Tab-separated table of C-alpha atoms and ligand atoms in Angstrom:
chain	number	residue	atom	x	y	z
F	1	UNK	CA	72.177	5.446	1.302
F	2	UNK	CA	72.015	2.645	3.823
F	3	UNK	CA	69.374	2.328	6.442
F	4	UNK	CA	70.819	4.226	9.406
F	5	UNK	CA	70.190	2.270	12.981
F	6	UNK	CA	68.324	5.188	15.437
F	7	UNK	CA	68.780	5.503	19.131
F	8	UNK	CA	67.121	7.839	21.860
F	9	UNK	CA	70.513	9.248	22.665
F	10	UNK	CA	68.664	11.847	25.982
F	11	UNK	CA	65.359	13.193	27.325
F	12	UNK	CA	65.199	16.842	28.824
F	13	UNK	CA	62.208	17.826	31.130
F	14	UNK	CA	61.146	21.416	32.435
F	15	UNK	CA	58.815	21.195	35.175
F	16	UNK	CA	56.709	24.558	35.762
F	17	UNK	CA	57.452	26.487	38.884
F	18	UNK	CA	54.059	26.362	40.786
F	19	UNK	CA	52.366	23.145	41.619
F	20	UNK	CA	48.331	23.345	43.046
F	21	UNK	CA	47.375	20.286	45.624
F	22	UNK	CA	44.032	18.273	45.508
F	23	UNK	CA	43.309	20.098	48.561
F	24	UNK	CA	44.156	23.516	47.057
F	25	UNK	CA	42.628	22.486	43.803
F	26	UNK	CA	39.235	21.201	45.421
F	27	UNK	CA	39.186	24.714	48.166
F	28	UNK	CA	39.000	26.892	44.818
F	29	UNK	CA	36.477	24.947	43.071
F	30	UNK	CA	34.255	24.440	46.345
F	31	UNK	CA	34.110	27.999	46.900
F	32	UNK	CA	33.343	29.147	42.908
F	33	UNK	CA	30.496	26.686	42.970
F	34	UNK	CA	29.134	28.365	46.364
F	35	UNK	CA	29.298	31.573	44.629
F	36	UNK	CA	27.515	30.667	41.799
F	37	UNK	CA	24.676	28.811	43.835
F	38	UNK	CA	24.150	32.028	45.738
F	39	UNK	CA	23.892	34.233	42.634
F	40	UNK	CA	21.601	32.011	41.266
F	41	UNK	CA	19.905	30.902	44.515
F	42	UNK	CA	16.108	32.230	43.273
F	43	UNK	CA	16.642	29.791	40.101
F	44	UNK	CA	17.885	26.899	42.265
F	45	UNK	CA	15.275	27.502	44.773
F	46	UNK	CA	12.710	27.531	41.727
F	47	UNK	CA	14.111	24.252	40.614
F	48	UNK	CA	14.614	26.081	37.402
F	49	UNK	CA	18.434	25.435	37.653
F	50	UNK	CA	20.660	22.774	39.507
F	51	UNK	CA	23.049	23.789	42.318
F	52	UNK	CA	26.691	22.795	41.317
F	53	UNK	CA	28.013	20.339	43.833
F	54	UNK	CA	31.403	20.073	45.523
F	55	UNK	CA	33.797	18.494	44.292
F	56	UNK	CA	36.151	16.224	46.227
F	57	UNK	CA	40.135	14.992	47.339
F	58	UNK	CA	38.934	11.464	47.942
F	59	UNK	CA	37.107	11.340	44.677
F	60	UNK	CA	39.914	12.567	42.638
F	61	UNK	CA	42.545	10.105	44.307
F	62	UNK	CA	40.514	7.319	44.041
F	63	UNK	CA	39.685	7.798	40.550
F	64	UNK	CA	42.396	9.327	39.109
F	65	UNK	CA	45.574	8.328	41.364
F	66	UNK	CA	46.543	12.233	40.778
F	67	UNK	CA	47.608	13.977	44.033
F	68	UNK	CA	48.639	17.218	42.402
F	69	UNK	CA	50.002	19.061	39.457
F	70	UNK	CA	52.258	21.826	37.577
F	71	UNK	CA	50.903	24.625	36.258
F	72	UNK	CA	53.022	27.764	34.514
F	73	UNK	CA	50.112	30.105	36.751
F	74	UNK	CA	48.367	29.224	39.736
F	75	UNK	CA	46.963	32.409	41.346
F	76	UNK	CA	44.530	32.148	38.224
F	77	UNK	CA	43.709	29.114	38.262
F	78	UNK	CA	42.553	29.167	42.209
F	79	UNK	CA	40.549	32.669	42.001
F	80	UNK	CA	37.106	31.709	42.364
F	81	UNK	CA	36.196	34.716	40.353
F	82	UNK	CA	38.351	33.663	37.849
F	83	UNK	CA	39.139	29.940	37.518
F	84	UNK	CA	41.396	29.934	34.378
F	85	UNK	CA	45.252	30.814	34.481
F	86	UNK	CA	46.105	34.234	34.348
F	87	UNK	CA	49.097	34.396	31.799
F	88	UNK	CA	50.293	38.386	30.723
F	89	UNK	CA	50.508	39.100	26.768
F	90	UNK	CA	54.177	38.780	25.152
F	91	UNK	CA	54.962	40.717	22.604
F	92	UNK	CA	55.994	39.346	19.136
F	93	UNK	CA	59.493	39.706	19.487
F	94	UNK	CA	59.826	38.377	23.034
F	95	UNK	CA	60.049	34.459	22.975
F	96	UNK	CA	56.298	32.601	23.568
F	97	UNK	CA	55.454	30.716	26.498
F	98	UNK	CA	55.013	27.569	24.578
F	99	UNK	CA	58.694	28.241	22.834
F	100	UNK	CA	60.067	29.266	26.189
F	101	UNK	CA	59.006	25.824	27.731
F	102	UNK	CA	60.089	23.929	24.960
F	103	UNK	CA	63.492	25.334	24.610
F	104	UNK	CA	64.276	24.817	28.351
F	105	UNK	CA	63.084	21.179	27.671
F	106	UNK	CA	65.023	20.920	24.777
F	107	UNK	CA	68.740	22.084	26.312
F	108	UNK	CA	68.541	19.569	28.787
F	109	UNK	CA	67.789	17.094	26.681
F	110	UNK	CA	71.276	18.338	24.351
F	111	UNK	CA	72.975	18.893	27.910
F	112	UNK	CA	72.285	14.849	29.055
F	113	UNK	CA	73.883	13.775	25.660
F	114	UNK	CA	76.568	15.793	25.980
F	115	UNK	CA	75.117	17.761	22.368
F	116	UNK	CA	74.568	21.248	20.921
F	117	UNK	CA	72.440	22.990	18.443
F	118	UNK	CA	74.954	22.182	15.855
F	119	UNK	CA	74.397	18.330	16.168
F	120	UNK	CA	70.675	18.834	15.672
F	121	UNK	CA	69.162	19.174	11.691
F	122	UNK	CA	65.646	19.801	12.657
F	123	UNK	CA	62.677	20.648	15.148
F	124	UNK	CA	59.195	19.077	16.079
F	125	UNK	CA	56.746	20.601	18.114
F	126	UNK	CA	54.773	18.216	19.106
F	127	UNK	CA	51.996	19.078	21.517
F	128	UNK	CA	47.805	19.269	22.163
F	129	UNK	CA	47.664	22.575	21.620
F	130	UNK	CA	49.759	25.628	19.736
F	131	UNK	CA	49.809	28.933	21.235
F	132	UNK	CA	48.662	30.647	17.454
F	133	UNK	CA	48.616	29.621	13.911
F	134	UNK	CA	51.472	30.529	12.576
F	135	UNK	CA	54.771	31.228	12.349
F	136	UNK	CA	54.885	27.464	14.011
F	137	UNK	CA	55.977	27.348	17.389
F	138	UNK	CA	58.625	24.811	16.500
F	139	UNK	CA	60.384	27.359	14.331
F	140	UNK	CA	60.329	29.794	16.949
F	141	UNK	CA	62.025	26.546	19.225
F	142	UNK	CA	64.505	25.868	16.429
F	143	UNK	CA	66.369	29.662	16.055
F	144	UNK	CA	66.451	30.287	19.665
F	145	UNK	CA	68.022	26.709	20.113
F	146	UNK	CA	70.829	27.957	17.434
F	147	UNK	CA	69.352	24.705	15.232
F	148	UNK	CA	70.086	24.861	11.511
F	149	UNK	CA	67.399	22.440	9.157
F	150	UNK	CA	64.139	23.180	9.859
F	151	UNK	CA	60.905	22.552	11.638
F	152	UNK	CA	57.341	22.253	11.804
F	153	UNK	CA	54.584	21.739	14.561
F	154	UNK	CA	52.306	18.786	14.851
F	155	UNK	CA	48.973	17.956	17.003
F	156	UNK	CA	47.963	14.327	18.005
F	157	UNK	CA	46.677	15.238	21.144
F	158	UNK	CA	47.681	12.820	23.735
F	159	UNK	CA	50.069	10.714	21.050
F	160	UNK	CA	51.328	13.908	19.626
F	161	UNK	CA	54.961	13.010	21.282
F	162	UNK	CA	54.819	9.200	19.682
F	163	UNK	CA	53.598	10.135	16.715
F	164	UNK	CA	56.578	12.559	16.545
F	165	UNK	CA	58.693	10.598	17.327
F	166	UNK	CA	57.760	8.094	14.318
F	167	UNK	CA	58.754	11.242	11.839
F	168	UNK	CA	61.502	12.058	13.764
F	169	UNK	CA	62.832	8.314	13.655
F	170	UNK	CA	62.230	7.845	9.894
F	171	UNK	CA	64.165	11.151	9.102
F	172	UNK	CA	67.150	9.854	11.288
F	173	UNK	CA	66.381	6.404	9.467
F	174	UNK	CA	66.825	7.402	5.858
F	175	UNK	CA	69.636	9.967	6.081
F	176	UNK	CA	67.465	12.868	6.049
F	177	UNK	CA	68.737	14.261	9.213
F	178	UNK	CA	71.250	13.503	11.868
F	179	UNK	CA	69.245	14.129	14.538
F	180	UNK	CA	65.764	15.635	15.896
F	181	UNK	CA	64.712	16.978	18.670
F	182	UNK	CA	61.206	16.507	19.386
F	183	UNK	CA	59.609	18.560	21.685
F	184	UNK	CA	56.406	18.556	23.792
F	185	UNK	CA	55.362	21.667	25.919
F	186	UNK	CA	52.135	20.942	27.098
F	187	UNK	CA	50.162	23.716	28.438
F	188	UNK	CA	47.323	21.910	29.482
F	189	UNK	CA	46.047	24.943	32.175
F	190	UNK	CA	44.672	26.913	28.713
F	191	UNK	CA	42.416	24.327	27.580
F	192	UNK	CA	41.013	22.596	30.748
F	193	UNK	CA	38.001	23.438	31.530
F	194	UNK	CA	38.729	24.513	35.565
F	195	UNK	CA	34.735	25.356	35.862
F	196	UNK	CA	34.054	21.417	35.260
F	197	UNK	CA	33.696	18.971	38.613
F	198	UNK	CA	33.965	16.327	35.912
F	199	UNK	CA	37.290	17.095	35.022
F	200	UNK	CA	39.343	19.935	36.922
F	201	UNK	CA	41.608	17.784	38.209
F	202	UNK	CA	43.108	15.915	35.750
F	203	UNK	CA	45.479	18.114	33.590
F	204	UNK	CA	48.828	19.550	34.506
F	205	UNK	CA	51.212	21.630	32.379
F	206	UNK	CA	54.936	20.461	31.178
F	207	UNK	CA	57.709	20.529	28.700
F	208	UNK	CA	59.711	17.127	27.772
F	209	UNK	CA	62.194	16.645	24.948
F	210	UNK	CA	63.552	13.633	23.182
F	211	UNK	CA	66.922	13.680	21.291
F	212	UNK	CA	66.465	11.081	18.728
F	213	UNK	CA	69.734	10.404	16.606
F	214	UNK	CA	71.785	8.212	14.309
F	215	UNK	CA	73.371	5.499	16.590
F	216	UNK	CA	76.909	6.124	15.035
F	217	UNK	CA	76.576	9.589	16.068
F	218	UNK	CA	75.157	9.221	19.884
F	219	UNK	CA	77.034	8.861	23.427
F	220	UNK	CA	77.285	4.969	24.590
F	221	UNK	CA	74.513	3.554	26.434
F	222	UNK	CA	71.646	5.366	24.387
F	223	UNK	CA	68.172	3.838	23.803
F	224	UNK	CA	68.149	1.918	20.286
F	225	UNK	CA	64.954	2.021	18.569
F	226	UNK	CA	63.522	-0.936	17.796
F	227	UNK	CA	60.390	0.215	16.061
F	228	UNK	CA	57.621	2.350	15.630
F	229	UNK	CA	53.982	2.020	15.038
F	230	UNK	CA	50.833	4.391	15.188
F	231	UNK	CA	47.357	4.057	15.064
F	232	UNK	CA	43.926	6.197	15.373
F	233	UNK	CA	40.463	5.478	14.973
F	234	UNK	CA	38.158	8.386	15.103
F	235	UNK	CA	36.050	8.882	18.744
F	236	UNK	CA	34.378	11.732	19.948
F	237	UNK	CA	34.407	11.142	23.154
F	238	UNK	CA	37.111	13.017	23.633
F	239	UNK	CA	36.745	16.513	22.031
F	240	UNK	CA	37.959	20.434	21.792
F	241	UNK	CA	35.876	22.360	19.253
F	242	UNK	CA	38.331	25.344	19.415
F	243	UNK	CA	39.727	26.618	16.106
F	244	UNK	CA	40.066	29.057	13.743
F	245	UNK	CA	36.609	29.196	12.533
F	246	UNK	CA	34.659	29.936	15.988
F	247	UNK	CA	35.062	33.846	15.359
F	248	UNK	CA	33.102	32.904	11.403
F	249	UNK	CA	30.684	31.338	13.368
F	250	UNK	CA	30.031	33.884	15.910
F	251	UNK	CA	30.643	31.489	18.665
F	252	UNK	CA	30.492	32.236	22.145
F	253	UNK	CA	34.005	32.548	23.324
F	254	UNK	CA	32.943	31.134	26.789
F	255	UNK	CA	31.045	28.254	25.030
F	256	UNK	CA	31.648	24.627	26.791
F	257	UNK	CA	32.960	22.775	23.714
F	258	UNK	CA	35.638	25.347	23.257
F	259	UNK	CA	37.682	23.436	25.772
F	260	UNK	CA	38.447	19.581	26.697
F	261	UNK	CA	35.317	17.559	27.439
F	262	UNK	CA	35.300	13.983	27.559
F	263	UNK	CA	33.337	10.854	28.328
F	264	UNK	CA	35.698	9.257	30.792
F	265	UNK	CA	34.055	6.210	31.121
F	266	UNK	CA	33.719	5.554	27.610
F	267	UNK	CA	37.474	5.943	27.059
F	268	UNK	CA	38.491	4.154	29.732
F	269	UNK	CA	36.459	0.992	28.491
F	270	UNK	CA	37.295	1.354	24.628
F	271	UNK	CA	40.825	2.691	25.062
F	272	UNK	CA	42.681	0.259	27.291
F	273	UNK	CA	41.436	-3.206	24.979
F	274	UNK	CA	42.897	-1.152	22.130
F	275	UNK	CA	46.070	-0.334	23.562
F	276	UNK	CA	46.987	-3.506	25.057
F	277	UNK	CA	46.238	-5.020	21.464
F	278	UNK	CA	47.998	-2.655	19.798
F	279	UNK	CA	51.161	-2.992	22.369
F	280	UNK	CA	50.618	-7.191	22.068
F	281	UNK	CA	50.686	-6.605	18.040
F	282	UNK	CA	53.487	-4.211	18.028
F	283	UNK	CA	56.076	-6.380	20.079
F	284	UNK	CA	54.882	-9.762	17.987
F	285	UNK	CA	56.021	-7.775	14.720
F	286	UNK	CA	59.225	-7.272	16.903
F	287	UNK	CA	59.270	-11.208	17.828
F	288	UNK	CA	58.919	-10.292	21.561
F	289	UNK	CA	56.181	-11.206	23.863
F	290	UNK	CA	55.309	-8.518	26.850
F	291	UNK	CA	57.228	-11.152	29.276
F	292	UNK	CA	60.281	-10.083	27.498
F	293	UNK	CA	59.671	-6.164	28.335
F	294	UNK	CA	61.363	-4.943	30.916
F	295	UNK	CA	58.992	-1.720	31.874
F	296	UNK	CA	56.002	-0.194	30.175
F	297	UNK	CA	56.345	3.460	29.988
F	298	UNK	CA	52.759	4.346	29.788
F	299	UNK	CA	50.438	7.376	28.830
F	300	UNK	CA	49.550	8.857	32.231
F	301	UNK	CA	46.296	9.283	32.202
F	302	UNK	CA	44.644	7.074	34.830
F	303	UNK	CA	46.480	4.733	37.500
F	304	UNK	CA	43.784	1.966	37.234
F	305	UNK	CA	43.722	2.507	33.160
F	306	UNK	CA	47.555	1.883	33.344
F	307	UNK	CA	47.032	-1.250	35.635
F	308	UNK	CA	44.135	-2.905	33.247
F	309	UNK	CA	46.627	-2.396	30.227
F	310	UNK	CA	49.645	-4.092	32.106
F	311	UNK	CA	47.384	-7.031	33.366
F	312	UNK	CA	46.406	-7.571	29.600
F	313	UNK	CA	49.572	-7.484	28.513
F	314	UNK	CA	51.182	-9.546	30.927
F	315	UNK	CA	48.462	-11.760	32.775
F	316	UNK	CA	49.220	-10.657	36.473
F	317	UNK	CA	49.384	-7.314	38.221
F	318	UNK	CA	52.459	-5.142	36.791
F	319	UNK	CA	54.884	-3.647	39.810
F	320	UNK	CA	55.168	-0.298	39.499
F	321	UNK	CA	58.548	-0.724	38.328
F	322	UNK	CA	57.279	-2.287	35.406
F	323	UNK	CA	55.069	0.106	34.624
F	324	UNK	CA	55.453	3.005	36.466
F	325	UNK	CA	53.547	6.152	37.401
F	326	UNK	CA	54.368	9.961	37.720
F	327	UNK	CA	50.673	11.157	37.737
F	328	UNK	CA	50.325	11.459	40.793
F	329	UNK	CA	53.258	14.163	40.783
F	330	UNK	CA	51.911	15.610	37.287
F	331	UNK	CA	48.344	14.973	36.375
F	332	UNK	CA	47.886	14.160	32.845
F	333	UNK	CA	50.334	16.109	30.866
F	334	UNK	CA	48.803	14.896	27.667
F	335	UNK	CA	51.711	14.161	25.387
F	336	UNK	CA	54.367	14.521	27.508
F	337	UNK	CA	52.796	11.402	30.195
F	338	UNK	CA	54.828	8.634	28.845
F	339	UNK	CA	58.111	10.647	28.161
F	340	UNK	CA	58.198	11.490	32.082
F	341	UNK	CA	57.876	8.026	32.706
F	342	UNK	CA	60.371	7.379	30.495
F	343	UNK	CA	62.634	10.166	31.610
F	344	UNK	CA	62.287	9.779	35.067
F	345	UNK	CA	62.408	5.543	34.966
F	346	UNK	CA	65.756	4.778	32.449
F	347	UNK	CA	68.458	5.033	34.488
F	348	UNK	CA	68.321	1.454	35.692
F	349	UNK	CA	68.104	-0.102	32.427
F	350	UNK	CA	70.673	-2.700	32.024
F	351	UNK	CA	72.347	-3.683	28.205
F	352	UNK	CA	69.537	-5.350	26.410
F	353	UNK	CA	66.918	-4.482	28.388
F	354	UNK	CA	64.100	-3.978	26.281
F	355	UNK	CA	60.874	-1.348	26.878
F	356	UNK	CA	57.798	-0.027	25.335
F	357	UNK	CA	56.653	3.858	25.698
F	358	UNK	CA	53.192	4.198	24.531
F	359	UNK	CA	50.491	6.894	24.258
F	360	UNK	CA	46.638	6.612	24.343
F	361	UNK	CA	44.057	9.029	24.137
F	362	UNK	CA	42.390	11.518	21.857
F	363	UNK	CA	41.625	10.886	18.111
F	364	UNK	CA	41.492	8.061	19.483
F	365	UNK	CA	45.556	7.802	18.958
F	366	UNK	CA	47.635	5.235	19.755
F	367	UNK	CA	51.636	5.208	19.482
F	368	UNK	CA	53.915	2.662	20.365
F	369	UNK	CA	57.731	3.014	20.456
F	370	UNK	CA	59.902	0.134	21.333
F	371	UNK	CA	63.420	0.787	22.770
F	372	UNK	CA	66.711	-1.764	24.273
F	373	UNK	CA	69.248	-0.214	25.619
F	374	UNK	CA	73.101	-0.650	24.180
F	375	UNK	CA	75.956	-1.235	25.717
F	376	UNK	CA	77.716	1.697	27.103
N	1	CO8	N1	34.403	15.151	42.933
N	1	CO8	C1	33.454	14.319	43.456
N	1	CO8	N2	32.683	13.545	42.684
N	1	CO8	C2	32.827	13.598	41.348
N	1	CO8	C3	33.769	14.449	40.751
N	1	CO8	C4	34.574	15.242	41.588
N	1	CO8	N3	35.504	16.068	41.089
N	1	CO8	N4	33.695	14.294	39.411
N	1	CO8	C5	32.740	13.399	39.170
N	1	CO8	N5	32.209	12.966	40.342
N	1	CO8	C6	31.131	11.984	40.532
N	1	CO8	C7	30.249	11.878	39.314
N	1	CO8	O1	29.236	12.865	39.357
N	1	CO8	C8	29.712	10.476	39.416
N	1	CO8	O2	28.635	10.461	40.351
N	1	CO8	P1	27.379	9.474	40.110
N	1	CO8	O3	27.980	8.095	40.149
N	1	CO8	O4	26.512	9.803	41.253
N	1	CO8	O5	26.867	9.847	38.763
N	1	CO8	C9	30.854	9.701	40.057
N	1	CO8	O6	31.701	10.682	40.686
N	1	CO8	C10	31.648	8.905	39.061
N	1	CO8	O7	31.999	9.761	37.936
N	1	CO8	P2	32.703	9.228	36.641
N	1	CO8	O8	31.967	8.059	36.110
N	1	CO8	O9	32.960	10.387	35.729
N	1	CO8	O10	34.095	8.769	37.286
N	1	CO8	P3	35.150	7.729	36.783
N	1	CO8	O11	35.339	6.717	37.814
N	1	CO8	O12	34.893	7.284	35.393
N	1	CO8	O13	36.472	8.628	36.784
N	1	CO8	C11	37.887	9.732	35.201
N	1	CO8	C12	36.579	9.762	35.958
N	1	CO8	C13	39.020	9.879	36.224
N	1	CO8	C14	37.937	10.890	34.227
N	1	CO8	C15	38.050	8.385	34.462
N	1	CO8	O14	36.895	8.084	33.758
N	1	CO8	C16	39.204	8.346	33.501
N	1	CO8	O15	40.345	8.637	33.827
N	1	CO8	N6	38.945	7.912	32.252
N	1	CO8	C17	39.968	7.791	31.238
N	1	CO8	C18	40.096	9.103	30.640
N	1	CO8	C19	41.229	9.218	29.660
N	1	CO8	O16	42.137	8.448	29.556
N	1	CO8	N7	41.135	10.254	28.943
N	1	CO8	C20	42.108	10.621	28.049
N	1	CO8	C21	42.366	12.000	28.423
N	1	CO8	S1	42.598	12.921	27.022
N	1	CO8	C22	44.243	13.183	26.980
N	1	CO8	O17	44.972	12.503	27.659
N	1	CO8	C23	44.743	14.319	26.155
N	1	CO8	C24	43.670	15.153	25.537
N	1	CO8	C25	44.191	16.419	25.005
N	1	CO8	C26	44.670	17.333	26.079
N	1	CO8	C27	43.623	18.231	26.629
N	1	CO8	C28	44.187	19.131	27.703
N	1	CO8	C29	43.163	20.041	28.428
């Protein structure tokens, strides 16, 4: 069979329904780390243990460019007592959060391409983090979606959604399938470490779909795919020990490592010469230069991260319309960063226009995914 030309034809998004300010954010953390100074105000006082220290708005903005984020529980989150979401056990036959995220994500993905179930051969799950082992999550997606074909669930971390969307394109490519839904719900509140000054701020929880599908088949005006390409290189500066062998090893549920940690600096210094190279590289195999590139749909992880890339890329300052943000309105959603960006920054692309989405971040992972849009 010929070589089938793949487009983006939607993207869906479900945004959670609470959202916790800096200020809100930084009040809960200020007052846990006062109540943990006082219980252990004999140690401090002893110089046998450090006092934790505040944490701060200004720090975070400046930092991060993050004003706030979405989380599926918030009460939890901003107990002092508790400082983790606070999420009530489903029972097996009632759908998961992660599925019940991912399907919202993924009918309004079908609904802005005018689709169904019945257009869709197959299901991937793409996200930092799955709910359980098994039966995958992206089955679970699939049936209540009504989608025949099958599916499977897949962790890259932060490029989880690129990498995805590589599989996804070469199904679509080779006649495998006539379309895929890829899905990303991010639940980021589970696995961030809300104790840590160093980091409570930067994760936010989301769901984003991407309807990837054989050209002939799509509505006018979708995104053609230009090309694909991944990378990783293994770090460990940016780590989660959790997994199914902690219980084996008699591990400390509570233990540190059992969530994200990072070394931000590091990343930031190693990551963003990678992914500009890797971005440069990709769009030379493509014979286009980053002049050509309309907008940069970046992993949103850090504002100033996002800047240093563009300025690489292109040799000046990018606008933010050429490579715009939504952290500030979502954190870091992991995977799902540059698919908001994308979804929420498409609608003024013009015939032709061409633009890059690309992920950066754990593994390390890179993903790059070119797009122009077609006529309508
Ligand atoms: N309030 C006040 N001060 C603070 C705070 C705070 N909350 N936190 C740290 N400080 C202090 C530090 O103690 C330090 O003080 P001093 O200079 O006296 O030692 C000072 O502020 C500077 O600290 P940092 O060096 O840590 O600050 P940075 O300027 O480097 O900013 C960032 C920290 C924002 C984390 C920055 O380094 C960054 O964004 N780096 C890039 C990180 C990145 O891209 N990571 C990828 C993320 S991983 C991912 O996207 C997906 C992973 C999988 C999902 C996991 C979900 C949970």
């Amino acid at each position: 069979m010929a070589m089938q030309r793949v487009v983006i034809s939607s993207t869906g998004l479900f945004i959670p329904p609470e959202s916790i300010s800096n200020e809100e954010l930084v009040g809960a953390f200020n007052a846990y780390a006062d109540l943990e100074n006082n219980r252990y105000a004999n140690d401090i006082a002893a110089g046998v243990r450090q006092p934790l220290t505040h944490s701060s708005v200004e720090f975070i903005e400046k930092a991060s460019g993050i004003k706030q984020r979405y989380v599926m529980n918030k009460s939890g989150v901003l107990d002092p007592q508790r400082m983790r979401p606070a999420f009530k056990p489903r029972a097996d036959n009632e759908l998961s959060m992660m599925a019940e995220i991912g399907v919202a994500a993924c009918q309004d993905a079908l609904t802005a391409a005018g689709k169904s179930a019945v257009d869709v051969d197959g299901v991937i799950c793409a996200a930092s983090n799955m709910q359980r082992a098994y039966p995958a999550v992206g089955v679970e997606i699939q049936t209540a979606l009504g989608v025949r074909g099958y599916a499977f669930d897949m962790n890259v971390a932060c490029s989880s959604a690129t990498f995805a969307l590589e599989l996804a394109v070469n199904a679509v490519r080779s006649g495998t399938a006539r379309a895929i839904l890829v899905v990303n719900p991010e639940i980021t509140s589970g696995h961030l470490a809300w104790k840590d000054r160093d980091c409570h701020f930067i994760f936010g929880d989301v769901g984003t779909a991407v309807l990837v599908e054989r050209q002939d088949l799509a509505p006018p005006g979708a995104f053609e795919i230009l090309g694909t390409r991944l990378l990783s290189s293994f770090s460990n500066n940016i780590r989660n020990n959790a997994g199914f062998l902690n219980r084996a090893e008699d591990r400390d549920p509570d233990a540190r490592d059992l969530l994200f940690r990072q070394e931000g600096r590091k990343v930031f210094k190693e990551v963003c010469p990678m992914a500009a190279e890797h971005i440069a590289g990709h769009l030379a195999a493509l014979k286009l230069t980053p002049a050509e590139v309309r907008r940069f749909w970046l992993h949103q992880a850090n504002l100033a991260m996002n800047q240093l890339i563009a300025r690489k890329l292109l040799g000046r300052d990018a606008t933010l319309l050429e490579a715009p943000m939504i952290l500030d309105e979502f954190a870091n959603t992991s995977s799902a960063g540059s698919i908001i960006a994308f979804h929420r920054h498409k609608a003024d692309f013009k015939p032709d226009d061409v633009g890059v989405i690309c992920s950066f971040g754990a593994g390390y992972s890179i993903g790059s995914v070119v797009v122009k849009k077609l006529h309508a």
